[in-house]
PDB file of C-alpha atoms and ligand atoms in Angstrom:
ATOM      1  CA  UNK A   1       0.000   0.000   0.000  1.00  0.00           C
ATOM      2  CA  UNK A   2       1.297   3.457  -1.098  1.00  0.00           C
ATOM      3  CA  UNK A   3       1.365   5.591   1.895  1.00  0.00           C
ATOM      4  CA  UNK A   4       1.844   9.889   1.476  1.00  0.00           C
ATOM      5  CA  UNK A   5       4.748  10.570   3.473  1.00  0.00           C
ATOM      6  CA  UNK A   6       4.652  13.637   6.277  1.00  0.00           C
ATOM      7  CA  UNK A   7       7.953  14.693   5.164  1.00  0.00           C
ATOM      8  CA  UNK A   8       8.790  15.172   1.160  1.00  0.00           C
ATOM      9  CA  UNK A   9      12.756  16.288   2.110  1.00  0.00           C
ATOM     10  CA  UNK A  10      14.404  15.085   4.897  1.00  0.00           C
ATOM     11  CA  UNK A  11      18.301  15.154   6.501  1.00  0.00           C
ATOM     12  CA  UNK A  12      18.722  12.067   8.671  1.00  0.00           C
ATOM     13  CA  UNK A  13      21.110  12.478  11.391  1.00  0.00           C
ATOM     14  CA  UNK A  14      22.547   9.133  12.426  1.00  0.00           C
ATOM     15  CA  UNK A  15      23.696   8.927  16.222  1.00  0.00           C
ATOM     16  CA  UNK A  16      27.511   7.174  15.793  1.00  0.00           C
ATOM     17  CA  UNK A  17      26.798   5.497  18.958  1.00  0.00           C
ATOM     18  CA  UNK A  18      23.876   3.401  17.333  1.00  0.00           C
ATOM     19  CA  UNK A  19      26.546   2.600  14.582  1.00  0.00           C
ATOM     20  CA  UNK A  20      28.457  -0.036  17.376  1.00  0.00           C
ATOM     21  CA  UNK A  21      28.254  -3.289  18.435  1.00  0.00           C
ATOM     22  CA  UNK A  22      29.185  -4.855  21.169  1.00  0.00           C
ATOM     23  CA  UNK A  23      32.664  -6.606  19.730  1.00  0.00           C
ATOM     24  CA  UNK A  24      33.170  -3.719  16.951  1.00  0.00           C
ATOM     25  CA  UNK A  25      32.709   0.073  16.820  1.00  0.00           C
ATOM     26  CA  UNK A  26      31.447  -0.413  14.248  1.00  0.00           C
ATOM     27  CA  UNK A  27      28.199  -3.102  13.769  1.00  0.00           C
ATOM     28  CA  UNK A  28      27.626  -4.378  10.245  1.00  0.00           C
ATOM     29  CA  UNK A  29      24.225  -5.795  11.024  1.00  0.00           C
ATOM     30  CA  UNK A  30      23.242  -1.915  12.648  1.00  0.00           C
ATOM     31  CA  UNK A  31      24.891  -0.473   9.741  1.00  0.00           C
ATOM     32  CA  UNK A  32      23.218  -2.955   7.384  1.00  0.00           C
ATOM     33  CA  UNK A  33      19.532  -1.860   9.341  1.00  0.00           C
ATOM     34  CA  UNK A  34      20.293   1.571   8.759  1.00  0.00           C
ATOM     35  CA  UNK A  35      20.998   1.359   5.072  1.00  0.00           C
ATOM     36  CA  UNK A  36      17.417  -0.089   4.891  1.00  0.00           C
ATOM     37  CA  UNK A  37      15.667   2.258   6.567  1.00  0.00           C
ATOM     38  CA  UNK A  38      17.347   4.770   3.774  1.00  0.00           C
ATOM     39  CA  UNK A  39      16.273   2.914   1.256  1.00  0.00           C
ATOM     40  CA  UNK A  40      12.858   2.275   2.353  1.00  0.00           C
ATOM     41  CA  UNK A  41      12.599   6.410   2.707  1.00  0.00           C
ATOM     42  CA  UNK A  42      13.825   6.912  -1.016  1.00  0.00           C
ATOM     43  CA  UNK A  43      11.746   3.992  -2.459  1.00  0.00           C
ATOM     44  CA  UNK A  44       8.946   6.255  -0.885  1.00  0.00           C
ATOM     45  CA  UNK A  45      10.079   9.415  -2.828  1.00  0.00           C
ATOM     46  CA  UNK A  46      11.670  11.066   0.119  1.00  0.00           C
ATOM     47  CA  UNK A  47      14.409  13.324  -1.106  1.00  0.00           C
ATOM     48  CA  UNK A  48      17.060  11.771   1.471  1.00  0.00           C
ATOM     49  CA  UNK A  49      20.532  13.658   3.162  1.00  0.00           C
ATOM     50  CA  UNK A  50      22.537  11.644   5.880  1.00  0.00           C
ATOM     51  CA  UNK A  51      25.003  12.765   8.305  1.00  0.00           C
ATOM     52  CA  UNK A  52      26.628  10.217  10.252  1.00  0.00           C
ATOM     53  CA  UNK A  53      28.303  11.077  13.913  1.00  0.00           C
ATOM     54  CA  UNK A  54      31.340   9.177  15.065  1.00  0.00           C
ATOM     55  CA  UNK A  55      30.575   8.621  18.861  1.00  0.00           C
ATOM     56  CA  UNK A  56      31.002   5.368  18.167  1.00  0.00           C
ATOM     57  CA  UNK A  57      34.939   5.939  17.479  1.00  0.00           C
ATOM     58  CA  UNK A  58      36.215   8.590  18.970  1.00  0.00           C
ATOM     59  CA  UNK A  59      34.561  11.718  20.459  1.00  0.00           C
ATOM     60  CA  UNK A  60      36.485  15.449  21.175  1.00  0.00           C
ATOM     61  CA  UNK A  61      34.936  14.944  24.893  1.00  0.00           C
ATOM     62  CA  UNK A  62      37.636  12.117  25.482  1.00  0.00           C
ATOM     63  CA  UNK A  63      40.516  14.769  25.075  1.00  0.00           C
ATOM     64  CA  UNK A  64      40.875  14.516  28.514  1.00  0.00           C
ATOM     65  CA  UNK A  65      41.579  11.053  29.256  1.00  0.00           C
ATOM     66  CA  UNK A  66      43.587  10.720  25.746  1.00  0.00           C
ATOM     67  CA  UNK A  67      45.887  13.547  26.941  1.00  0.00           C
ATOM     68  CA  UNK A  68      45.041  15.192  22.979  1.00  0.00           C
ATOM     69  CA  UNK A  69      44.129  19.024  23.096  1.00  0.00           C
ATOM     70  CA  UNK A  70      40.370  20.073  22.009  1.00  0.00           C
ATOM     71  CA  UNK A  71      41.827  20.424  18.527  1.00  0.00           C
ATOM     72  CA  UNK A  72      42.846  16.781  17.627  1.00  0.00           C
ATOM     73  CA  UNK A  73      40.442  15.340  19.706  1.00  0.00           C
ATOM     74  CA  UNK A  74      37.855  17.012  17.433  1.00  0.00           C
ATOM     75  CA  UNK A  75      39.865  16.478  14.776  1.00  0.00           C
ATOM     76  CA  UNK A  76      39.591  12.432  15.553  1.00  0.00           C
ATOM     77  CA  UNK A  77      36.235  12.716  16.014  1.00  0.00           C
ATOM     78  CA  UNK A  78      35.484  14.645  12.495  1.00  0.00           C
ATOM     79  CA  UNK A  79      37.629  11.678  10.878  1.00  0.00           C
ATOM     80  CA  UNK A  80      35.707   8.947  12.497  1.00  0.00           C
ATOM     81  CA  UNK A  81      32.493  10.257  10.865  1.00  0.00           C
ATOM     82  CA  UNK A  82      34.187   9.746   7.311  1.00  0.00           C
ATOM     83  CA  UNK A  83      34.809   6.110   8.464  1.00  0.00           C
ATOM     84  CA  UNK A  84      30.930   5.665   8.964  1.00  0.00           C
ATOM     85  CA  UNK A  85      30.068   7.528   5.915  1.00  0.00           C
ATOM     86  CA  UNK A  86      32.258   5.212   3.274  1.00  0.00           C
ATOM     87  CA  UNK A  87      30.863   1.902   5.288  1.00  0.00           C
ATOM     88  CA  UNK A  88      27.151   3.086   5.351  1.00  0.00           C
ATOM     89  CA  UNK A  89      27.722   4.585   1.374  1.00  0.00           C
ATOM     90  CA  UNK A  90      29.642   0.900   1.025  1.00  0.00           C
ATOM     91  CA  UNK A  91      26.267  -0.643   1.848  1.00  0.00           C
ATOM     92  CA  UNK A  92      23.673   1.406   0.544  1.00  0.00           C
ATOM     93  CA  UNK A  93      25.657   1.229  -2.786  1.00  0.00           C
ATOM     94  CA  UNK A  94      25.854  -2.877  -2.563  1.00  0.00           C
ATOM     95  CA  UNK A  95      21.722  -1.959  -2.305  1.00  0.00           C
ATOM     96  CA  UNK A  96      21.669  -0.128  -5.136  1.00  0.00           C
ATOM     97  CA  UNK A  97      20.881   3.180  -3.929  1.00  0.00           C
ATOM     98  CA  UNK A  98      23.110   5.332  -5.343  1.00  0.00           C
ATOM     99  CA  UNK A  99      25.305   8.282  -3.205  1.00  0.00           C
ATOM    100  CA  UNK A 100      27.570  10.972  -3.398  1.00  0.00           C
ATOM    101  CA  UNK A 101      29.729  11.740  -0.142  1.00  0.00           C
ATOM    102  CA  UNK A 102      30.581  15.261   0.775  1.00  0.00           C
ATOM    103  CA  UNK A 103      33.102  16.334   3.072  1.00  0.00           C
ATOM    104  CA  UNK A 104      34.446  18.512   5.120  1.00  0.00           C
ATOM    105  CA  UNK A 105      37.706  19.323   7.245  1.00  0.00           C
ATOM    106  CA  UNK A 106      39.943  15.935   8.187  1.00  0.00           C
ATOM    107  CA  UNK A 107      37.408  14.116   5.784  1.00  0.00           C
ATOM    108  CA  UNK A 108      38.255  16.330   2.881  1.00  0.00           C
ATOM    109  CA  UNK A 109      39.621  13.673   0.268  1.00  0.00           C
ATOM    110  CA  UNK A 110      36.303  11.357   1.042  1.00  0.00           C
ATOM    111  CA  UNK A 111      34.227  11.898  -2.032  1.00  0.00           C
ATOM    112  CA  UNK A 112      33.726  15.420  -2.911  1.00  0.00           C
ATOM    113  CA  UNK A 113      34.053  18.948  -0.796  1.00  0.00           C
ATOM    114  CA  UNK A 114      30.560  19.973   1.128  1.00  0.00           C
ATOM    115  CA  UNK A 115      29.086  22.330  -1.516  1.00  0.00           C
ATOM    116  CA  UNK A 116      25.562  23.229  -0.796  1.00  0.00           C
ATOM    117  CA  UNK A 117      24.575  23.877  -4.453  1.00  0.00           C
ATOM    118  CA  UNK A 118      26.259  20.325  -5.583  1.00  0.00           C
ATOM    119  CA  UNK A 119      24.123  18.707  -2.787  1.00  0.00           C
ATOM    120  CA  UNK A 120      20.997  20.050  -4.291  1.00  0.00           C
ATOM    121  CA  UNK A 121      22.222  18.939  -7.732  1.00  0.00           C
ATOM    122  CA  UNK A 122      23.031  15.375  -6.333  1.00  0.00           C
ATOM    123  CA  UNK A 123      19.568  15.085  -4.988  1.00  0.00           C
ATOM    124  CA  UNK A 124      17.986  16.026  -8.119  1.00  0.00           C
ATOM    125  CA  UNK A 125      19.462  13.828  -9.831  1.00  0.00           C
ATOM    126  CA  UNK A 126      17.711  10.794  -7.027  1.00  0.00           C
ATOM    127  CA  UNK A 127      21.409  10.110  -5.098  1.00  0.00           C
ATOM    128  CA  UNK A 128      21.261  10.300  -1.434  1.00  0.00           C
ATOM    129  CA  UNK A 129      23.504  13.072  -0.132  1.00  0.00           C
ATOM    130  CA  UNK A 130      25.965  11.730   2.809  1.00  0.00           C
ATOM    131  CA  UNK A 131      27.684  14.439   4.549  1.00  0.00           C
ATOM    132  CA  UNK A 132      31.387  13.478   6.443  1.00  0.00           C
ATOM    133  CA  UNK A 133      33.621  15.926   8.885  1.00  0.00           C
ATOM    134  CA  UNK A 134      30.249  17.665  10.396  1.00  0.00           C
ATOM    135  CA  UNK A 135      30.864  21.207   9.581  1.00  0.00           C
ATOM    136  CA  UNK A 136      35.026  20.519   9.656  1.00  0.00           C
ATOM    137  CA  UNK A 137      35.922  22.639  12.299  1.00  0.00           C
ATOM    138  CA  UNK A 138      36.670  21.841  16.104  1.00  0.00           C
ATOM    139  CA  UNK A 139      33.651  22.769  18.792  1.00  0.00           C
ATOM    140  CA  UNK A 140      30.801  21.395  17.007  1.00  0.00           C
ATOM    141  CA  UNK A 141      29.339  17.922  17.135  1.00  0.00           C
ATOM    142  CA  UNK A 142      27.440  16.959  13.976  1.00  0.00           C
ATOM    143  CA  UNK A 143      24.112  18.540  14.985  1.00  0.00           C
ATOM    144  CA  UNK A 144      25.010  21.647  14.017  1.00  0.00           C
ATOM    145  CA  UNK A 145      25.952  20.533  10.044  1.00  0.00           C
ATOM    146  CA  UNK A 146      22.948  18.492   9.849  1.00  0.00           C
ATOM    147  CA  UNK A 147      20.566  21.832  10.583  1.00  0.00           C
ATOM    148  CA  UNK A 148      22.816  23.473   8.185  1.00  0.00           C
ATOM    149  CA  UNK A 149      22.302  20.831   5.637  1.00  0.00           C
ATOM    150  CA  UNK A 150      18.385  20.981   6.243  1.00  0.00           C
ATOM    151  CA  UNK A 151      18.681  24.566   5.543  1.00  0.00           C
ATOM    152  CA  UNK A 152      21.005  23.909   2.330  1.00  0.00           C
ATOM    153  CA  UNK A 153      18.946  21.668   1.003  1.00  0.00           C
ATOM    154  CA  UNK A 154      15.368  23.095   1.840  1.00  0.00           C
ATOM    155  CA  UNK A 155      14.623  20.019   3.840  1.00  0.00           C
ATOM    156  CA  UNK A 156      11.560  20.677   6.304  1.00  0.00           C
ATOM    157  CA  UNK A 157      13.015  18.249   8.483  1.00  0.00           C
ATOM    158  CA  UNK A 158      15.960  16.873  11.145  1.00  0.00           C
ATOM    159  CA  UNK A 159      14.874  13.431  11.726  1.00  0.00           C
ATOM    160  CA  UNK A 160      17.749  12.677  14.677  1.00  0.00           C
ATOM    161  CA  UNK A 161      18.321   9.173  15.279  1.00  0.00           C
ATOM    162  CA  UNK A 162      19.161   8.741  18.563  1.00  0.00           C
ATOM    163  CA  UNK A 163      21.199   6.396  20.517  1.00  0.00           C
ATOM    164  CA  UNK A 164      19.900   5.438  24.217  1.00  0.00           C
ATOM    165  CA  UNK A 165      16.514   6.860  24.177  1.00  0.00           C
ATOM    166  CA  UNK A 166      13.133   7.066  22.560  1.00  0.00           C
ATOM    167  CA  UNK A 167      12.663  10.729  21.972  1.00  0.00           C
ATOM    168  CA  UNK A 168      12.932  13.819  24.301  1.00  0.00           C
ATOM    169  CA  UNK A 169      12.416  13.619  28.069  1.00  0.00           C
ATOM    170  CA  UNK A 170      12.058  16.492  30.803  1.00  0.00           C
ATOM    171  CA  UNK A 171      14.854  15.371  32.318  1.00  0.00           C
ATOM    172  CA  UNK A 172      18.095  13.148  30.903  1.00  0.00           C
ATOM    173  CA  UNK A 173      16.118   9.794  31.144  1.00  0.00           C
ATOM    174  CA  UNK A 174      19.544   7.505  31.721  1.00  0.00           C
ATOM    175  CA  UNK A 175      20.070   9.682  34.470  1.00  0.00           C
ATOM    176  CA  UNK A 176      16.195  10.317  36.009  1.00  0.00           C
ATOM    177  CA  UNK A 177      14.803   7.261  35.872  1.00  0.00           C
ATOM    178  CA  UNK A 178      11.095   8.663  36.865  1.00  0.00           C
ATOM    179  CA  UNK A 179      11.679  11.554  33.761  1.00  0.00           C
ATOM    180  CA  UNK A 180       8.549  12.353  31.698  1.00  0.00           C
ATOM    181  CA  UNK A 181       8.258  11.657  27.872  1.00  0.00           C
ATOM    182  CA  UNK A 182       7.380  14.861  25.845  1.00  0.00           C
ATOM    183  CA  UNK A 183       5.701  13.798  22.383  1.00  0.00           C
ATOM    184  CA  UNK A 184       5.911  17.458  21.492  1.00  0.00           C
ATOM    185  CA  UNK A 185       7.527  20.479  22.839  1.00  0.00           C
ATOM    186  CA  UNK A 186       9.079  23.529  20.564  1.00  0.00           C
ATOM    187  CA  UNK A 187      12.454  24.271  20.262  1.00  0.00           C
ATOM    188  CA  UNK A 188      12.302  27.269  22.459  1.00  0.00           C
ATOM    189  CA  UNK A 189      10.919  25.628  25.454  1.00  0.00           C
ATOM    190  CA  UNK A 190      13.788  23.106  25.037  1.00  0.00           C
ATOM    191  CA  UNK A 191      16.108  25.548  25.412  1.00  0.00           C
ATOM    192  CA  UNK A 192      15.053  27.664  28.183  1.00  0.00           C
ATOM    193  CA  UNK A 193      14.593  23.366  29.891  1.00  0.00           C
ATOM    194  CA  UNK A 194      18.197  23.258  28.490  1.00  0.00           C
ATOM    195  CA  UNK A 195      17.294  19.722  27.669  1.00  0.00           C
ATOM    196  CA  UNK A 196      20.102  17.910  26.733  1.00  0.00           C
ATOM    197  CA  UNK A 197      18.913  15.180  24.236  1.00  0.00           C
ATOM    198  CA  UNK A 198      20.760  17.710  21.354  1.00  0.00           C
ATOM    199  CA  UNK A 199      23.268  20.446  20.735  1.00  0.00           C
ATOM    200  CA  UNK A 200      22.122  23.791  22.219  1.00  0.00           C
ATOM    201  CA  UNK A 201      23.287  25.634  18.647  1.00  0.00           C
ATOM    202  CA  UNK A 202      21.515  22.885  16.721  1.00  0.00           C
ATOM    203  CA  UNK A 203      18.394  23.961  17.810  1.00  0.00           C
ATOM    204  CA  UNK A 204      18.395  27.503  18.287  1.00  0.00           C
ATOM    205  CA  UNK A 205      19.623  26.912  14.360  1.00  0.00           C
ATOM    206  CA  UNK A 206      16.935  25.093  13.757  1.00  0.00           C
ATOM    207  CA  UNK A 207      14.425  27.666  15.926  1.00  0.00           C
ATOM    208  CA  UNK A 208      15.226  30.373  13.534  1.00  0.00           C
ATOM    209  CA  UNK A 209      15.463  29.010   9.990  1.00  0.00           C
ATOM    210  CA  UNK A 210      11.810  27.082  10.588  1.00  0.00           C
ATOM    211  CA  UNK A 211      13.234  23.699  10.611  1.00  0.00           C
ATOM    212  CA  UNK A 212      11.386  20.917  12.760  1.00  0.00           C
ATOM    213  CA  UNK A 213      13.326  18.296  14.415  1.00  0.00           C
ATOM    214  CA  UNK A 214      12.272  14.680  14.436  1.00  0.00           C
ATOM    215  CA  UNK A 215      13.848  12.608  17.390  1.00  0.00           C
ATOM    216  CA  UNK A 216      13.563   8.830  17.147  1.00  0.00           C
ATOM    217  CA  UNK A 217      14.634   5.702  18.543  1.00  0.00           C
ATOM    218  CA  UNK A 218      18.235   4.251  16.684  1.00  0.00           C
ATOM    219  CA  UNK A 219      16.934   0.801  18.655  1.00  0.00           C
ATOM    220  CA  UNK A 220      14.016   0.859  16.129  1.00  0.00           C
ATOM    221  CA  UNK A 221      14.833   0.434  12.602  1.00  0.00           C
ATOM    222  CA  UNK A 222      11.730   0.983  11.364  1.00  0.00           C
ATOM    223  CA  UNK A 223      11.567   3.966  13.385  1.00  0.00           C
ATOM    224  CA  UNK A 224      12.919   6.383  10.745  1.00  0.00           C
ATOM    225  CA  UNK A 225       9.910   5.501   8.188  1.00  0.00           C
ATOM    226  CA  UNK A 226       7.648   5.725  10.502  1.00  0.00           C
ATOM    227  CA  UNK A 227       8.252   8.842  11.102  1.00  0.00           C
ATOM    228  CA  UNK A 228       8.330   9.896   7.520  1.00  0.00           C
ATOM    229  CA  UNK A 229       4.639   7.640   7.009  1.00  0.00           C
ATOM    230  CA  UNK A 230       3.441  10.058  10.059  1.00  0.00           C
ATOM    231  CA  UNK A 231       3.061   7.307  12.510  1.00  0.00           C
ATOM    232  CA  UNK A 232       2.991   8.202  16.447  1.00  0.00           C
ATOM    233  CA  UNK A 233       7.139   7.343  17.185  1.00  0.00           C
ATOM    234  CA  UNK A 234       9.638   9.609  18.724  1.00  0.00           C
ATOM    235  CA  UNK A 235       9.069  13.009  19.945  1.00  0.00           C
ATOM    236  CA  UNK A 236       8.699  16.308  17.513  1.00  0.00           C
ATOM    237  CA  UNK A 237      10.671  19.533  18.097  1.00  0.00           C
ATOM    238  CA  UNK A 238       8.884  22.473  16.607  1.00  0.00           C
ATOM    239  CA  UNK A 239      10.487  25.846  15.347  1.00  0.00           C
ATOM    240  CA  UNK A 240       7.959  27.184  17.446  1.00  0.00           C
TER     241      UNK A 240
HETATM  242  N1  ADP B 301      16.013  15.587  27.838  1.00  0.00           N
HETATM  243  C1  ADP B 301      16.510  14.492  27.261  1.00  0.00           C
HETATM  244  N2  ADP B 301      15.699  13.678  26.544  1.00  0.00           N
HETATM  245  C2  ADP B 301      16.209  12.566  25.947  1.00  0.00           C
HETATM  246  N3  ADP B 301      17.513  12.201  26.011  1.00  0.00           N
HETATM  247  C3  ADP B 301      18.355  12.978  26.722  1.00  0.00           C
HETATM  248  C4  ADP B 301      17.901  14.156  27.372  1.00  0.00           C
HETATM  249  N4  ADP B 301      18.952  14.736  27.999  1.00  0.00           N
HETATM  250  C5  ADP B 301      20.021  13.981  27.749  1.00  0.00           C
HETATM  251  N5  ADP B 301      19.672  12.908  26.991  1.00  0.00           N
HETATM  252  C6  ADP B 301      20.618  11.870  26.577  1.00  0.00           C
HETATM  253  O1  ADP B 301      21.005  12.120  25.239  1.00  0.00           O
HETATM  254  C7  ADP B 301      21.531  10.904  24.739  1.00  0.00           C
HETATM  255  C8  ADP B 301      21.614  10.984  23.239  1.00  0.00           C
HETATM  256  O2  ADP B 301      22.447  12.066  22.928  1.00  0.00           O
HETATM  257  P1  ADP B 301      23.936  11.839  22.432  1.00  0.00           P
HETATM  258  O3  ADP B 301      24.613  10.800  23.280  1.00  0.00           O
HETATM  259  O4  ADP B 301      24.589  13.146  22.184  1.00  0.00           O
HETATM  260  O5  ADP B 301      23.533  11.247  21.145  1.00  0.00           O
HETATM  261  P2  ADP B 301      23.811  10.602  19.816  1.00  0.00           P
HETATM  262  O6  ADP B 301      25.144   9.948  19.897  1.00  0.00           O
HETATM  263  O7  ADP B 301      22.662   9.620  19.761  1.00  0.00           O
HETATM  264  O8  ADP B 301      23.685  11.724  18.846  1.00  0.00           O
HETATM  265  C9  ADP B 301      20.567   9.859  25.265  1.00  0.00           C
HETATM  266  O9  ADP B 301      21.220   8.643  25.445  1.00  0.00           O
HETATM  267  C10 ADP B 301      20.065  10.455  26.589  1.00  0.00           C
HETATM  268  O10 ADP B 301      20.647   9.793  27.708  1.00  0.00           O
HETATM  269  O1  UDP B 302      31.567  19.853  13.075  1.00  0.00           O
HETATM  270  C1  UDP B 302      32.018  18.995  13.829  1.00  0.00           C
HETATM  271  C2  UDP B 302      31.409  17.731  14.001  1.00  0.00           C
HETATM  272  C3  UDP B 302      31.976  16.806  14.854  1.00  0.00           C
HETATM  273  N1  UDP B 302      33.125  17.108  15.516  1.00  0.00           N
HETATM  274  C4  UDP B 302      33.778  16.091  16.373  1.00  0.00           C
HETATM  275  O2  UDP B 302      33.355  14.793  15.980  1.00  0.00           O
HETATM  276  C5  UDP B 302      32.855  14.064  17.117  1.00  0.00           C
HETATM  277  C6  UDP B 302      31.828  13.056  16.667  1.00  0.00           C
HETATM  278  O3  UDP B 302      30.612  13.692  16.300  1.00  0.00           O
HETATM  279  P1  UDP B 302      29.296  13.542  17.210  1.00  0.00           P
HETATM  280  O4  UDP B 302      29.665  13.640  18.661  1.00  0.00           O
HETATM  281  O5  UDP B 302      28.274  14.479  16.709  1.00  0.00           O
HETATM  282  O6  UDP B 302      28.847  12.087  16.888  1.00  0.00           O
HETATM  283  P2  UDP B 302      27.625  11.263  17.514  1.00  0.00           P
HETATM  284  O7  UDP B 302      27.185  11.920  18.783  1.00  0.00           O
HETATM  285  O8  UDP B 302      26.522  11.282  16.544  1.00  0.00           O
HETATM  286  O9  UDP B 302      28.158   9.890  17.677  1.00  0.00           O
HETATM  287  C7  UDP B 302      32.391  15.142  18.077  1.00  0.00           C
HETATM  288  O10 UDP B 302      32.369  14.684  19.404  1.00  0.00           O
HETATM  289  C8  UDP B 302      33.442  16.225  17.861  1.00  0.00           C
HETATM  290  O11 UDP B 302      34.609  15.904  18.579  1.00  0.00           O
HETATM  291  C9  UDP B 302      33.708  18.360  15.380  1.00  0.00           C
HETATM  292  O12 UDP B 302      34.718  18.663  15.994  1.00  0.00           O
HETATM  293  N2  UDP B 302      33.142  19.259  14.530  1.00  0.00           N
END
């Protein structure tokens, strides 16, 4: 059965973490599940940008313990993303869905540099846009390029993956373990909770270029077409 999708352009933000498996940072089965879900989004006619984190490699917050300063501990992290986005293009490619990557900072060298306009003329032309290296510069994580890219690419849409929860909580719900589910709340009133569940700039990004935000469950992998089919999943983030 043919179903109208809610969303006609989307950028899907994959959570690195979800990416890893137990004996591997990097899960071929989750990977695999992922590239379906992509595909199952296109075969719907859903114009279709990915960003991939790399949480599941190596994060600028383990500076610290790695003795690295901010710099190449971001600069790690930024490369770890291009390693997810030539396994997950790998596999959507062995599906026959066909991709362009474009990248950014360390990741430069990984298909072809970000350009916004050769984005647009990728996804005209039916490829699925995967973006590598976040925005390629130290202090962001890749929340922050994925609004951008929904705001390159006219997508109405973040739909944001996530690894470890459902959607967005009043409180962090790993940490408060009697925290309330929100199904809906708007971007500002996130902020001024200073809920956690994304970056801060993301969504004041987001906020004031009109872009909704989509929060699902990585632990579903159906959970990114329902969202698209406008099934009840996840929690929605409005602009305002
Ligand atoms: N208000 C909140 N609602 C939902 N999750 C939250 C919230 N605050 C913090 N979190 C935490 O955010 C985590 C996901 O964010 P993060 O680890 O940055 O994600 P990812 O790697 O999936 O992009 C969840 O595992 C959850 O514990
Ligand atoms: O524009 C960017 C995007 C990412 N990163 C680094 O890359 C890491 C991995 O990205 P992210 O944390 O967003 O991945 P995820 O949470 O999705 O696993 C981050 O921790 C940062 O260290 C960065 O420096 N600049």
């Amino acid at each position: 059965m043919f179903v109208e999708p809610r969303y006609r352009r989307i950028v899907l933000k994959v959570s690195g973490e979800s990416l890893g498996g137990s004996h591997s940072p990097v899960d071929i089965d989750r990977m695999t599940e992922v590239a379906q879900s992509i595909r199952t989004v296109c075969k719907m006619g859903v114009t279709t940008t990915v960003i991939v984190g790399g949480g599941n490699i190596f994060r600028g917050g383990s500076a610290k313990a790695w003795e690295l300063d901010r710099l190449q501990a971001d600069e790690a992290g930024m490369a770890a993303t291009g390693v997810n986005a030539i396994l997950l293009q790998g596999i959507l490619e062995s599906m026959a869905v066909r991709t362009e990557i474009f990248s950014r900072g360390p990741c430069n060298g990984i298909g072809i540099p970000y350009s916004g306009e050769e984005l647009r003329a990728a996804l005209s032309d039916g490829q699925v846009g995967i973006l590598a290296g976040g925005m390629g510069i130290s202090g962001f994580s890749t929340d922050v390029p994925a609004v951008h890219a929904a705001i390159d690419t006219m997508a109405e849409v973040v739909i944001m993956s996530k690894h470890g929860t459902d959607g967005v909580y009043n409180d962090d719900p790993r940490v408060v373990k009697n925290a309330r589910f929100l199904p809906s709340l708007s971007a500002s009133q996130a902020l001024a909770r200073k809920l956690r569940v994304m970056d801060s700039t993301a969504l004041s990004l987001a906020r004031d270029h009109s872009k909704y935000i989509h929060v699902v469950p990585a632990a579903d992998p159906n959970s990114v077409q329902y969202a698209v089919e406008g099934k009840e999943v996840g929690s929605v983030i409005t602009p305002q």
